[in-house]
PDB file of C-alpha atoms (C1' of nucleotides) in Angstrom:
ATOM      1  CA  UNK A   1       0.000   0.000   0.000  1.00 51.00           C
ATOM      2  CA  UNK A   2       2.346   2.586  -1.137  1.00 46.00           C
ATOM      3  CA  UNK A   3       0.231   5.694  -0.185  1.00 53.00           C
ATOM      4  CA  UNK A   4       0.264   8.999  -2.989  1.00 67.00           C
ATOM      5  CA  UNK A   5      -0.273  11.543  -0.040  1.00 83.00           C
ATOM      6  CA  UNK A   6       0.562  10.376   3.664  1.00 86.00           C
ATOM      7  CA  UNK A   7      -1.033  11.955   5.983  1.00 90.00           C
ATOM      8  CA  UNK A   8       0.910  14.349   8.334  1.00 89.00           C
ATOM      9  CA  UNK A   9       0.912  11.661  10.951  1.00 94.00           C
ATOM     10  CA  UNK A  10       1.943   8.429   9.026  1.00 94.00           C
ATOM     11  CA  UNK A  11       4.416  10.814   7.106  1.00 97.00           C
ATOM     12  CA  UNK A  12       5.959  11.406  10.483  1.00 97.00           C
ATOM     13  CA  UNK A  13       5.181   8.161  12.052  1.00 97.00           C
ATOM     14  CA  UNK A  14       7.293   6.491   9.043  1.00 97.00           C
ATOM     15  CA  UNK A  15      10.167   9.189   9.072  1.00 98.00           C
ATOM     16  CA  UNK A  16      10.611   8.439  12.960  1.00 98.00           C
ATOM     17  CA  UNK A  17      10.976   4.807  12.289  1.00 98.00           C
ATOM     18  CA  UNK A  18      13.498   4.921   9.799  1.00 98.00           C
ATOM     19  CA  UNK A  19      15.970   7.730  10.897  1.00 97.00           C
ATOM     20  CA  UNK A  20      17.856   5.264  12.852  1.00 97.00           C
ATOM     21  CA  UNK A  21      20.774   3.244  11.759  1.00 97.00           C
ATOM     22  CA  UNK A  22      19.538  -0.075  13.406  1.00 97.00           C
ATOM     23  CA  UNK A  23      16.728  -0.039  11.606  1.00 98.00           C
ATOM     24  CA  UNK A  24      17.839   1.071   8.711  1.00 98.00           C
ATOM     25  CA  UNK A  25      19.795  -1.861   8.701  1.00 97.00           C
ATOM     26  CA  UNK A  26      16.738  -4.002   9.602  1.00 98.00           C
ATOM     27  CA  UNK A  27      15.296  -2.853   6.314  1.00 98.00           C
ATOM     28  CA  UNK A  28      18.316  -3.611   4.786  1.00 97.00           C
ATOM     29  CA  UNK A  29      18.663  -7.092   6.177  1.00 97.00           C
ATOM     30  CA  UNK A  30      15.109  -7.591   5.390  1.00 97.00           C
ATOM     31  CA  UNK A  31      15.351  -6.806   1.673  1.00 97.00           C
ATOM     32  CA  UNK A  32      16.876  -9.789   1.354  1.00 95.00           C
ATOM     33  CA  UNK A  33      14.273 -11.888   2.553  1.00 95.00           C
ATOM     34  CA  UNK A  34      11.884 -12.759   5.629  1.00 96.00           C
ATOM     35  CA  UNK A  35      13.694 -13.711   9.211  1.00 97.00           C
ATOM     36  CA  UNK A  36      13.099 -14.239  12.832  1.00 97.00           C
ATOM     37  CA  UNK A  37      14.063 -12.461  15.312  1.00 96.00           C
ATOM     38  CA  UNK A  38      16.575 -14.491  16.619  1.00 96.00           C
ATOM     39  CA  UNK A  39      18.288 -15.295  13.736  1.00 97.00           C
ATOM     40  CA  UNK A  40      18.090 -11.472  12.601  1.00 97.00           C
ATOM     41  CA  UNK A  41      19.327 -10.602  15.653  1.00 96.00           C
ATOM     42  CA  UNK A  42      22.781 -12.971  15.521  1.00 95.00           C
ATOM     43  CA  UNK A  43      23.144 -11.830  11.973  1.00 95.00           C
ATOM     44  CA  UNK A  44      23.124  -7.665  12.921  1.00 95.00           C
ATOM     45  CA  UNK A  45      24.951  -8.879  15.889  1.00 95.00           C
ATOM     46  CA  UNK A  46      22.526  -7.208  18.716  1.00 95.00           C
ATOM     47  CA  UNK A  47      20.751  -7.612  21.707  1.00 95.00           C
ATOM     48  CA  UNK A  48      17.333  -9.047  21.112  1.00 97.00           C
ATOM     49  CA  UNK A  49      15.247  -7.627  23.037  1.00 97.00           C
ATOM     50  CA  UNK A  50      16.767  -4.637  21.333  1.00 97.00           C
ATOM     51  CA  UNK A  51      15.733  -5.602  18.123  1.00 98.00           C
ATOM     52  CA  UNK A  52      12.825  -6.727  19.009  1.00 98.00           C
ATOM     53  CA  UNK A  53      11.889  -3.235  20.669  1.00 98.00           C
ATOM     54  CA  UNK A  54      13.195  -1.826  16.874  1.00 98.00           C
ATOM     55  CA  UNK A  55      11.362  -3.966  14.936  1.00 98.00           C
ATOM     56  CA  UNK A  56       8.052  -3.464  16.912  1.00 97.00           C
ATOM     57  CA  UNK A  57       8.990   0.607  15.773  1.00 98.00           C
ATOM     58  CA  UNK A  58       9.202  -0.517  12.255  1.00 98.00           C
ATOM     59  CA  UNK A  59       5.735  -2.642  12.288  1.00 98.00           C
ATOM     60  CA  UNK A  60       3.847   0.268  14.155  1.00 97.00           C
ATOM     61  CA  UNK A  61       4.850   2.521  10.982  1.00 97.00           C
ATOM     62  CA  UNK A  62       3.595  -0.535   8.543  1.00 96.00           C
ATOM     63  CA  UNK A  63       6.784  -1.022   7.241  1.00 98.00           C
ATOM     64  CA  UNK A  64       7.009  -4.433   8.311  1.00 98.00           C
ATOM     65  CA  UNK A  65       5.168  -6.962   8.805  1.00 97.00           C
ATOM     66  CA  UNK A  66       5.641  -9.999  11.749  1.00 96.00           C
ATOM     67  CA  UNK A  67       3.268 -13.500  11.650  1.00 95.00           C
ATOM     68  CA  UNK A  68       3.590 -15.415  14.569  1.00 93.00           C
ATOM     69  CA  UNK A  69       3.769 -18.790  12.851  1.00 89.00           C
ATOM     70  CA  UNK A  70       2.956 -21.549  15.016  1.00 87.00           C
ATOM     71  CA  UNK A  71       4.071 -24.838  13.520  1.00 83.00           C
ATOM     72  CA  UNK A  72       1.443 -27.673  14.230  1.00 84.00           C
ATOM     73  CA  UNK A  73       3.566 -29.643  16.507  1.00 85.00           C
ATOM     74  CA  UNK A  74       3.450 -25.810  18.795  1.00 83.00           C
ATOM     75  CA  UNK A  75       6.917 -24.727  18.434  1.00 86.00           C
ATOM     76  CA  UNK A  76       6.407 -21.243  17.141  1.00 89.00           C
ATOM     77  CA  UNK A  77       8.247 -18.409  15.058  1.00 94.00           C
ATOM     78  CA  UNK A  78       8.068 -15.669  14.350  1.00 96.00           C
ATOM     79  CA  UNK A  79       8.235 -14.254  10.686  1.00 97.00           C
ATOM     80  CA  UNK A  80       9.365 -10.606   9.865  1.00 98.00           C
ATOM     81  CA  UNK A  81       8.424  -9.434   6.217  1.00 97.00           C
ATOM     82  CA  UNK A  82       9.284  -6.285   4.547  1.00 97.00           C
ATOM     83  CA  UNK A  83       6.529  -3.790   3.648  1.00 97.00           C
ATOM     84  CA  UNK A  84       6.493  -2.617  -0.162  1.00 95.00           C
ATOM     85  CA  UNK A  85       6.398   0.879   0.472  1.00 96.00           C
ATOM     86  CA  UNK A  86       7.889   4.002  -1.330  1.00 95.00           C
ATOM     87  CA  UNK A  87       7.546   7.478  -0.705  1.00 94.00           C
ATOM     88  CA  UNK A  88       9.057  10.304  -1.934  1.00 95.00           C
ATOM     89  CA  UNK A  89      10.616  13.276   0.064  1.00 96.00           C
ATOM     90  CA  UNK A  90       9.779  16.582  -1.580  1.00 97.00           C
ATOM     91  CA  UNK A  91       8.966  19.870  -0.229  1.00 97.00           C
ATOM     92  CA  UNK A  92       5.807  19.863  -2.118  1.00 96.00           C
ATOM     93  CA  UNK A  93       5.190  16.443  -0.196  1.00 96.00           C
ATOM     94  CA  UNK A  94       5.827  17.249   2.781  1.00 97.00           C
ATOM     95  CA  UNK A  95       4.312  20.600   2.611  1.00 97.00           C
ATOM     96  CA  UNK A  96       0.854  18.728   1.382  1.00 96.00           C
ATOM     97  CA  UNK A  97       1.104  16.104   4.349  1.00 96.00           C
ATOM     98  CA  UNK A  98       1.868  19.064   7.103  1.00 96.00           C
ATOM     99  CA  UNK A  99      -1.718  20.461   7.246  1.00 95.00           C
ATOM    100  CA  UNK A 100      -2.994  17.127   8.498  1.00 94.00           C
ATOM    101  CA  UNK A 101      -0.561  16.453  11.531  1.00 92.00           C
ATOM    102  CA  UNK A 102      -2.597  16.384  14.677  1.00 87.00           C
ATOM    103  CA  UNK A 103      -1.288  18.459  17.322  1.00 68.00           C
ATOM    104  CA  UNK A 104      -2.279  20.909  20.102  1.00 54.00           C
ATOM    105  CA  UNK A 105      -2.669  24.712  18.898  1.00 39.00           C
ATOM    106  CA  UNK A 106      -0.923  25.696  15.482  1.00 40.00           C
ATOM    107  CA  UNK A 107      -2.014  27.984  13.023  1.00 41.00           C
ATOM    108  CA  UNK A 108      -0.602  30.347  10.336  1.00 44.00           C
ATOM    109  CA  UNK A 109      -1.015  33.662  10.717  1.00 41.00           C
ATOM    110  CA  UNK A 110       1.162  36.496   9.133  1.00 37.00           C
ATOM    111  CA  UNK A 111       3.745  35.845   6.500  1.00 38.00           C
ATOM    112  CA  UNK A 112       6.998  37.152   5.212  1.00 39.00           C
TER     113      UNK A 112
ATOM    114  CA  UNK B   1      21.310  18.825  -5.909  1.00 51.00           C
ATOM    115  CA  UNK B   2      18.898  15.932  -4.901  1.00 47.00           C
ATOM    116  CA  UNK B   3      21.209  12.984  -5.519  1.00 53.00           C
ATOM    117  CA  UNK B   4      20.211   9.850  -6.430  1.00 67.00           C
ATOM    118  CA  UNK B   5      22.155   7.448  -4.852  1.00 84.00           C
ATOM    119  CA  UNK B   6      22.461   8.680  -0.760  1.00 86.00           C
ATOM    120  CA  UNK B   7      24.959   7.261   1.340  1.00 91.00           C
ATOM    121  CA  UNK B   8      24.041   5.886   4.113  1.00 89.00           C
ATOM    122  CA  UNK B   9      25.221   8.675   6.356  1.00 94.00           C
ATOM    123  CA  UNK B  10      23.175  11.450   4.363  1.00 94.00           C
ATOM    124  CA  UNK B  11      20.224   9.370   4.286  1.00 97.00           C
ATOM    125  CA  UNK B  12      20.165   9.343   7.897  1.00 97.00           C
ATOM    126  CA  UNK B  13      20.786  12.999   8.805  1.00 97.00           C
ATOM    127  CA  UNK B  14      18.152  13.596   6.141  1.00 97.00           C
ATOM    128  CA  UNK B  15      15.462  11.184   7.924  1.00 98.00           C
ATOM    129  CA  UNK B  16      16.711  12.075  11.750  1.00 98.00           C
ATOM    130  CA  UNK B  17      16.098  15.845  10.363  1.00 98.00           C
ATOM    131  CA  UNK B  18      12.625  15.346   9.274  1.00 98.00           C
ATOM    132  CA  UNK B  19      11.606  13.188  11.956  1.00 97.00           C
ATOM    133  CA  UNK B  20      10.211  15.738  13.995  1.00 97.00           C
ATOM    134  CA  UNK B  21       6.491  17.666  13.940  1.00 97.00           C
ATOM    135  CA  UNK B  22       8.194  21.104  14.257  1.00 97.00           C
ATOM    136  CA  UNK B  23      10.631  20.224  11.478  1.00 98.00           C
ATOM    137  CA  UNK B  24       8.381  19.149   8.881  1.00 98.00           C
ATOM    138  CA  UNK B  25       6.056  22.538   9.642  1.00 97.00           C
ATOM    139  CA  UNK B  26       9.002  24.488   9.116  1.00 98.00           C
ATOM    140  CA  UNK B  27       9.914  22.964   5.842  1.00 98.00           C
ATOM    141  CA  UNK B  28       6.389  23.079   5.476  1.00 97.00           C
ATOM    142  CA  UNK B  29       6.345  27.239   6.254  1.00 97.00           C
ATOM    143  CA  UNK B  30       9.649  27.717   4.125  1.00 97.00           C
ATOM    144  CA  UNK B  31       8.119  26.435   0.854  1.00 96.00           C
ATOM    145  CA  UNK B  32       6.141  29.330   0.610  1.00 95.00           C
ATOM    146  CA  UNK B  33       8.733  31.367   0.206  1.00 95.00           C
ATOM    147  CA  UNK B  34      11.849  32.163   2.432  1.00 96.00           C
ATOM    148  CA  UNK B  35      11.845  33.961   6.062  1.00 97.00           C
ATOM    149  CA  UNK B  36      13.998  34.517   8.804  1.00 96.00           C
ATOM    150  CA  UNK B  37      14.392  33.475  12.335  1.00 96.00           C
ATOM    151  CA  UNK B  38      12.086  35.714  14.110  1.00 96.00           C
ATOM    152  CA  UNK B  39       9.414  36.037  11.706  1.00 96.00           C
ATOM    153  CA  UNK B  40       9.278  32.663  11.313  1.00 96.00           C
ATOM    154  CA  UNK B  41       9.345  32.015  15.188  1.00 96.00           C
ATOM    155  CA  UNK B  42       6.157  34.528  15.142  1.00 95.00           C
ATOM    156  CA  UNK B  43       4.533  32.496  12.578  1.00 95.00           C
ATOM    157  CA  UNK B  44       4.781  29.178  13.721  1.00 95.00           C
ATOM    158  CA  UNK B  45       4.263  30.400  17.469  1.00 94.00           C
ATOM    159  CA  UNK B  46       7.443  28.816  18.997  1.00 95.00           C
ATOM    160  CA  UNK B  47       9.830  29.695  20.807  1.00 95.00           C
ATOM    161  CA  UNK B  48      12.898  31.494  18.555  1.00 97.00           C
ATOM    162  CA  UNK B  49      15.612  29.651  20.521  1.00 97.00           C
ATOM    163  CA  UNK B  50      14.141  26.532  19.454  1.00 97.00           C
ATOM    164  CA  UNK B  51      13.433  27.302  16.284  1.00 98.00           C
ATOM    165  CA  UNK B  52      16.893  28.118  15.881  1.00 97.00           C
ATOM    166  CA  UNK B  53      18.466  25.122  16.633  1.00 98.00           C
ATOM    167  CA  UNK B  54      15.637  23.307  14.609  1.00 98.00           C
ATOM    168  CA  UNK B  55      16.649  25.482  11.812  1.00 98.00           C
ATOM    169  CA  UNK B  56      19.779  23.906  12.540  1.00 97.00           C
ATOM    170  CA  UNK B  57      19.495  20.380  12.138  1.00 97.00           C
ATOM    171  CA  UNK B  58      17.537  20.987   8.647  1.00 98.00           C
ATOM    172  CA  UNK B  59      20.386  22.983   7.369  1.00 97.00           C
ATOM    173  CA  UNK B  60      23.225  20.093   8.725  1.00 96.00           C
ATOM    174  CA  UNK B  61      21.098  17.653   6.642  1.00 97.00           C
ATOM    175  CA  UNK B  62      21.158  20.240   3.875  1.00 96.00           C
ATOM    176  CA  UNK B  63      17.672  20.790   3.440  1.00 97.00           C
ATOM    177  CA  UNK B  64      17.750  24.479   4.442  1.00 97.00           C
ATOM    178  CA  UNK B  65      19.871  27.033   3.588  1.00 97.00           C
ATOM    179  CA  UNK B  66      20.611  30.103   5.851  1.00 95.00           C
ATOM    180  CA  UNK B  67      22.409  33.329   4.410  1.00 94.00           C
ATOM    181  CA  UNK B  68      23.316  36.487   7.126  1.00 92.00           C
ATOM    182  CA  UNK B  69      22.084  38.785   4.897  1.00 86.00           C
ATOM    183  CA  UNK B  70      24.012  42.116   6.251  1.00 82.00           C
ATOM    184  CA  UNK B  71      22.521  45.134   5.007  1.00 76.00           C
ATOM    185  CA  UNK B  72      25.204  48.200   4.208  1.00 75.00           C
ATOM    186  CA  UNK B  73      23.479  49.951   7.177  1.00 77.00           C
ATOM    187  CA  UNK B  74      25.248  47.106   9.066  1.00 76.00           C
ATOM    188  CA  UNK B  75      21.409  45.532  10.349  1.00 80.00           C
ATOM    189  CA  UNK B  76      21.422  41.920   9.580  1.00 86.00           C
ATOM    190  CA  UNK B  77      18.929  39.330   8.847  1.00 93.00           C
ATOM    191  CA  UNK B  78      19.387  35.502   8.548  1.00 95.00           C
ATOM    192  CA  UNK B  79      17.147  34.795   5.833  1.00 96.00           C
ATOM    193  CA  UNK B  80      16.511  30.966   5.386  1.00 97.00           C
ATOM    194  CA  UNK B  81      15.500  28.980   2.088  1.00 97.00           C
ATOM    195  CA  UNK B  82      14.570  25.828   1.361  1.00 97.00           C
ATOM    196  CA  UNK B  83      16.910  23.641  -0.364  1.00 97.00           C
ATOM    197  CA  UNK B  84      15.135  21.646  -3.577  1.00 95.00           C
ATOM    198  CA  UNK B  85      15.658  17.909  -2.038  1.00 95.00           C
ATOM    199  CA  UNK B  86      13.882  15.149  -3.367  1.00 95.00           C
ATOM    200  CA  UNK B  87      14.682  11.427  -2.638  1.00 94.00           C
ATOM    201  CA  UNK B  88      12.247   8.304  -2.984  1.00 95.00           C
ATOM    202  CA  UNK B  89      12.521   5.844  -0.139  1.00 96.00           C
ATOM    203  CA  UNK B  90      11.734   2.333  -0.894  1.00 97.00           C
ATOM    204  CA  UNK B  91      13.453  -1.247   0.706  1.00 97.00           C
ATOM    205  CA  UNK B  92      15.947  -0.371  -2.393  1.00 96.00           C
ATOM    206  CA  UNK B  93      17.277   2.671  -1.842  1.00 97.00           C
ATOM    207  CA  UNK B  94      17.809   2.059   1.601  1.00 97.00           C
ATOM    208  CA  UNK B  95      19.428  -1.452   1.252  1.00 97.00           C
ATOM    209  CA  UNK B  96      21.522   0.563  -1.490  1.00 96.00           C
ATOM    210  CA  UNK B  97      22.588   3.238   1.121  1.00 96.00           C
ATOM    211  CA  UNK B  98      22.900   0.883   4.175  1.00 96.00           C
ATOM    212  CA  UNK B  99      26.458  -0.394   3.015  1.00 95.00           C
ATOM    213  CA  UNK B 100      27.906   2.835   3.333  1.00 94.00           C
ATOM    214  CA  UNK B 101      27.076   3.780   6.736  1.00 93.00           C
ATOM    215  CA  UNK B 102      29.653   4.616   9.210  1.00 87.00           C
ATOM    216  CA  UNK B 103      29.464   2.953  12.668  1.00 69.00           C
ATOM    217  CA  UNK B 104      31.472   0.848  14.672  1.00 53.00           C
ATOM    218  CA  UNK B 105      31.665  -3.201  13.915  1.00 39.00           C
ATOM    219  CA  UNK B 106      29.088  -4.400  11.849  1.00 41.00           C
ATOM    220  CA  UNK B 107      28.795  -7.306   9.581  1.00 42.00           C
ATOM    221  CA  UNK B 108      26.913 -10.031   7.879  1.00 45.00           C
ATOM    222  CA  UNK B 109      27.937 -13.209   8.628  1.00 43.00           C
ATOM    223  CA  UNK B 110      25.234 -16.432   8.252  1.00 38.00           C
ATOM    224  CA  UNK B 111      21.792 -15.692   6.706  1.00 38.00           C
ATOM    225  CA  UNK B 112      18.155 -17.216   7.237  1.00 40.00           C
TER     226      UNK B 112
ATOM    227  C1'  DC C   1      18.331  57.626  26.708  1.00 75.70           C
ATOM    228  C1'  DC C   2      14.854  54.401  25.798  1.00 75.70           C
ATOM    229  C1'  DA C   3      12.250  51.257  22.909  1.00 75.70           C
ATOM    230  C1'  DA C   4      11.950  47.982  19.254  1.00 75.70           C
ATOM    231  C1'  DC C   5      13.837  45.088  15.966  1.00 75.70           C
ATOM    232  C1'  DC C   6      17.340  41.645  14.814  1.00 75.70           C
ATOM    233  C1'  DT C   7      21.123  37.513  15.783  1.00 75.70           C
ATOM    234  C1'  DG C   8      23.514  34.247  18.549  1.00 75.70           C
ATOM    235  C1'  DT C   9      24.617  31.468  22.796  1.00 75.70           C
ATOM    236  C1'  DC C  10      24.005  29.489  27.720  1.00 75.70           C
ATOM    237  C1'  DA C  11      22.969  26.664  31.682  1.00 75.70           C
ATOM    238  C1'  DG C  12      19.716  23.738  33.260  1.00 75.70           C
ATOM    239  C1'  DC C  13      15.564  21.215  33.330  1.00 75.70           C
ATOM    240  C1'  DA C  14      12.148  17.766  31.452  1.00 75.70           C
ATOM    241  C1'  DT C  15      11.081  14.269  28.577  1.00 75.70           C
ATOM    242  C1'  DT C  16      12.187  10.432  25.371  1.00 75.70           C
ATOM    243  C1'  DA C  17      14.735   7.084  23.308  1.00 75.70           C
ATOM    244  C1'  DT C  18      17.941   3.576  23.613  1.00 75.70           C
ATOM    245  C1'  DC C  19      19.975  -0.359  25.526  1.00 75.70           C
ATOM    246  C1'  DT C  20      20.984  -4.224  28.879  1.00 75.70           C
ATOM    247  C1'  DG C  21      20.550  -8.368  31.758  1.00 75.70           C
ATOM    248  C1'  DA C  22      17.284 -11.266  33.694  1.00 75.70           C
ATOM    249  C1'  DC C  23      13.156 -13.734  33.892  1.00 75.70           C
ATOM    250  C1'  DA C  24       8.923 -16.654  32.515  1.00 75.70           C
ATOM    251  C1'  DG C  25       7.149 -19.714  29.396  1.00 75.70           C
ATOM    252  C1'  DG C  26       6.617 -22.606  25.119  1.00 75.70           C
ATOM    253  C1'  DG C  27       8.494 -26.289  22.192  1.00 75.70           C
ATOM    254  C1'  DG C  28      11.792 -30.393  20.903  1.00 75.70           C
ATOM    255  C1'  DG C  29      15.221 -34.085  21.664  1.00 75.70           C
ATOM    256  C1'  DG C  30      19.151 -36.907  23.828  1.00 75.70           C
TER     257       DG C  30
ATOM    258  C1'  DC D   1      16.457 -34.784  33.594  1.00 75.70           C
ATOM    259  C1'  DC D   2      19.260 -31.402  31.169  1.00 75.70           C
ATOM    260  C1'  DC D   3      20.269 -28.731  27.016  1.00 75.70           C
ATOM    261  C1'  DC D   4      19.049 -25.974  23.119  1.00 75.70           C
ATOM    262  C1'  DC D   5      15.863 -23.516  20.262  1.00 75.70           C
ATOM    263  C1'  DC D   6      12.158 -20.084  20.121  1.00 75.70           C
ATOM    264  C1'  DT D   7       8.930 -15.847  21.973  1.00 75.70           C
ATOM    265  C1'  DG D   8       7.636 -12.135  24.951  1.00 75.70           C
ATOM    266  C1'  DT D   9       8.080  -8.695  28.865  1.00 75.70           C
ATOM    267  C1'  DC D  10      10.429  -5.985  32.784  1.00 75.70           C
ATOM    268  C1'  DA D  11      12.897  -2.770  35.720  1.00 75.70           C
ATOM    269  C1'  DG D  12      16.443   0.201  35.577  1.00 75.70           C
ATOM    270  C1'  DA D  13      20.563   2.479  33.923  1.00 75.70           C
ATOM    271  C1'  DT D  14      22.365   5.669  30.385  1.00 75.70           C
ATOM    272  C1'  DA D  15      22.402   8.692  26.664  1.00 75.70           C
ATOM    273  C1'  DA D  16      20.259  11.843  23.557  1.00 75.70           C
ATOM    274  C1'  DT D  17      16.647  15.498  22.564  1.00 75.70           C
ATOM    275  C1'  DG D  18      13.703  18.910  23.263  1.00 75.70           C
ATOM    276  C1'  DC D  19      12.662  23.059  25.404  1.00 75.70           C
ATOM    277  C1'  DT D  20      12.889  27.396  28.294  1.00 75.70           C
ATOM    278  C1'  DG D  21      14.199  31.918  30.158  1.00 75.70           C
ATOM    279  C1'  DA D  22      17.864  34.964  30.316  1.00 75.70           C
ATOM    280  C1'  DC D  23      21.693  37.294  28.603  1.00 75.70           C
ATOM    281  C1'  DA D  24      25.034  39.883  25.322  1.00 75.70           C
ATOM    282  C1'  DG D  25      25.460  42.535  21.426  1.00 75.70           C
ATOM    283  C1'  DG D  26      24.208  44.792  16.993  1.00 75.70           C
ATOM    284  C1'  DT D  27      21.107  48.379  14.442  1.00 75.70           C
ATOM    285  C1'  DT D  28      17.347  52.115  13.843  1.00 75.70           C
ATOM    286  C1'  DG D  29      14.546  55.765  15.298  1.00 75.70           C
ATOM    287  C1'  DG D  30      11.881  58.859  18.564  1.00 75.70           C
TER     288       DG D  30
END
DNA sequence: CCAACCTGTCAGCATTATCTGACAGGGGGG
DNA sequence: CCCCCCTGTCAGATAATGCTGACAGGTTGG
């Protein structure tokens, strides 16, 4: 669901998650194909709770996706997916997803 | 100059810049046309040291650009424009950009 | 001299984000 | 039984950010 116009929030919600090197190399790592968090975690070499707190960041902005996969005998995994998305960083963007970010008292007044 | 291969470093200051309510409003405010410190502090109701070091952080990631615009009476004004970025964010670009990031020890080692 | 406008910088506080080790619980198998 | 694999959650320490009021210094104009 690669969105034309974010809105202000899921603009935001999606910059947040990625402007951080971990994850940025969870995306990375996940480009290549679906993993666990266990595994992932040997492979980037970090704690995983850690990455587990990280990825939880990157599903909460839909850019990944986790299925708890219980095998029938009850052992169970857990799958991390990457999100297609794409979205493209513009002024014009951003200035079109701006007006919808919810937040306490802002409003334009004067210019210049 | 919106480049189209990031490396991983830029990418990040770009994201970690925009990651941020007040940021994106400002980039938001500045694409209608350039301003400077204190009337844009007026505009967007915050407080101008704040708004200075915001304005900051967007012009490290090179997404602003601030000029002390001295006037031959000797008054000066910082004006502030906003720099014409544009970069598309998708699992590619990042996994492209990821390589070239600069942190301690990291590498791949085993997959799955 | 005083007021109003501008820029730039501080110390210090408040709030978040990040990160760690440890624990509880679920499955196999030897 | 013990050992190894997995998931999920915590308290608590540490580091990074965000934010504020106050100050110094520059200019113009009444």
């Amino acid at each position: 669901m690669s969105r034309e116009t974010p809105s202000g929030d899921e603009l935001l919600a999606v910059l947040a998650a990625l402007a951080s090197p971990h994850r940025l190399r969870i995306v990375a790592a996940l480009a290549e194909g679906r993993s666990y968090v266990s595994a992932l975690a040997r492979r980037l070499r970090m704690n995983r709770p850690l990455l587990y707190m990280h990825l939880q960041k990157l599903e909460a902005a839909e850019l990944v996706v986790g299925t708890l996969e219980t095998a029938p005998d009850g052992s169970s995994v857990k799958w991390f997916d990457l999100a297609p998305f794409a979205l493209t960083l513009t002024p014009q963007t951003i200035a079109a997803a701006v007006p919808t970010l919810t937040v306490p008292g802002q409003k334009d007044e004067d210019s210049q």
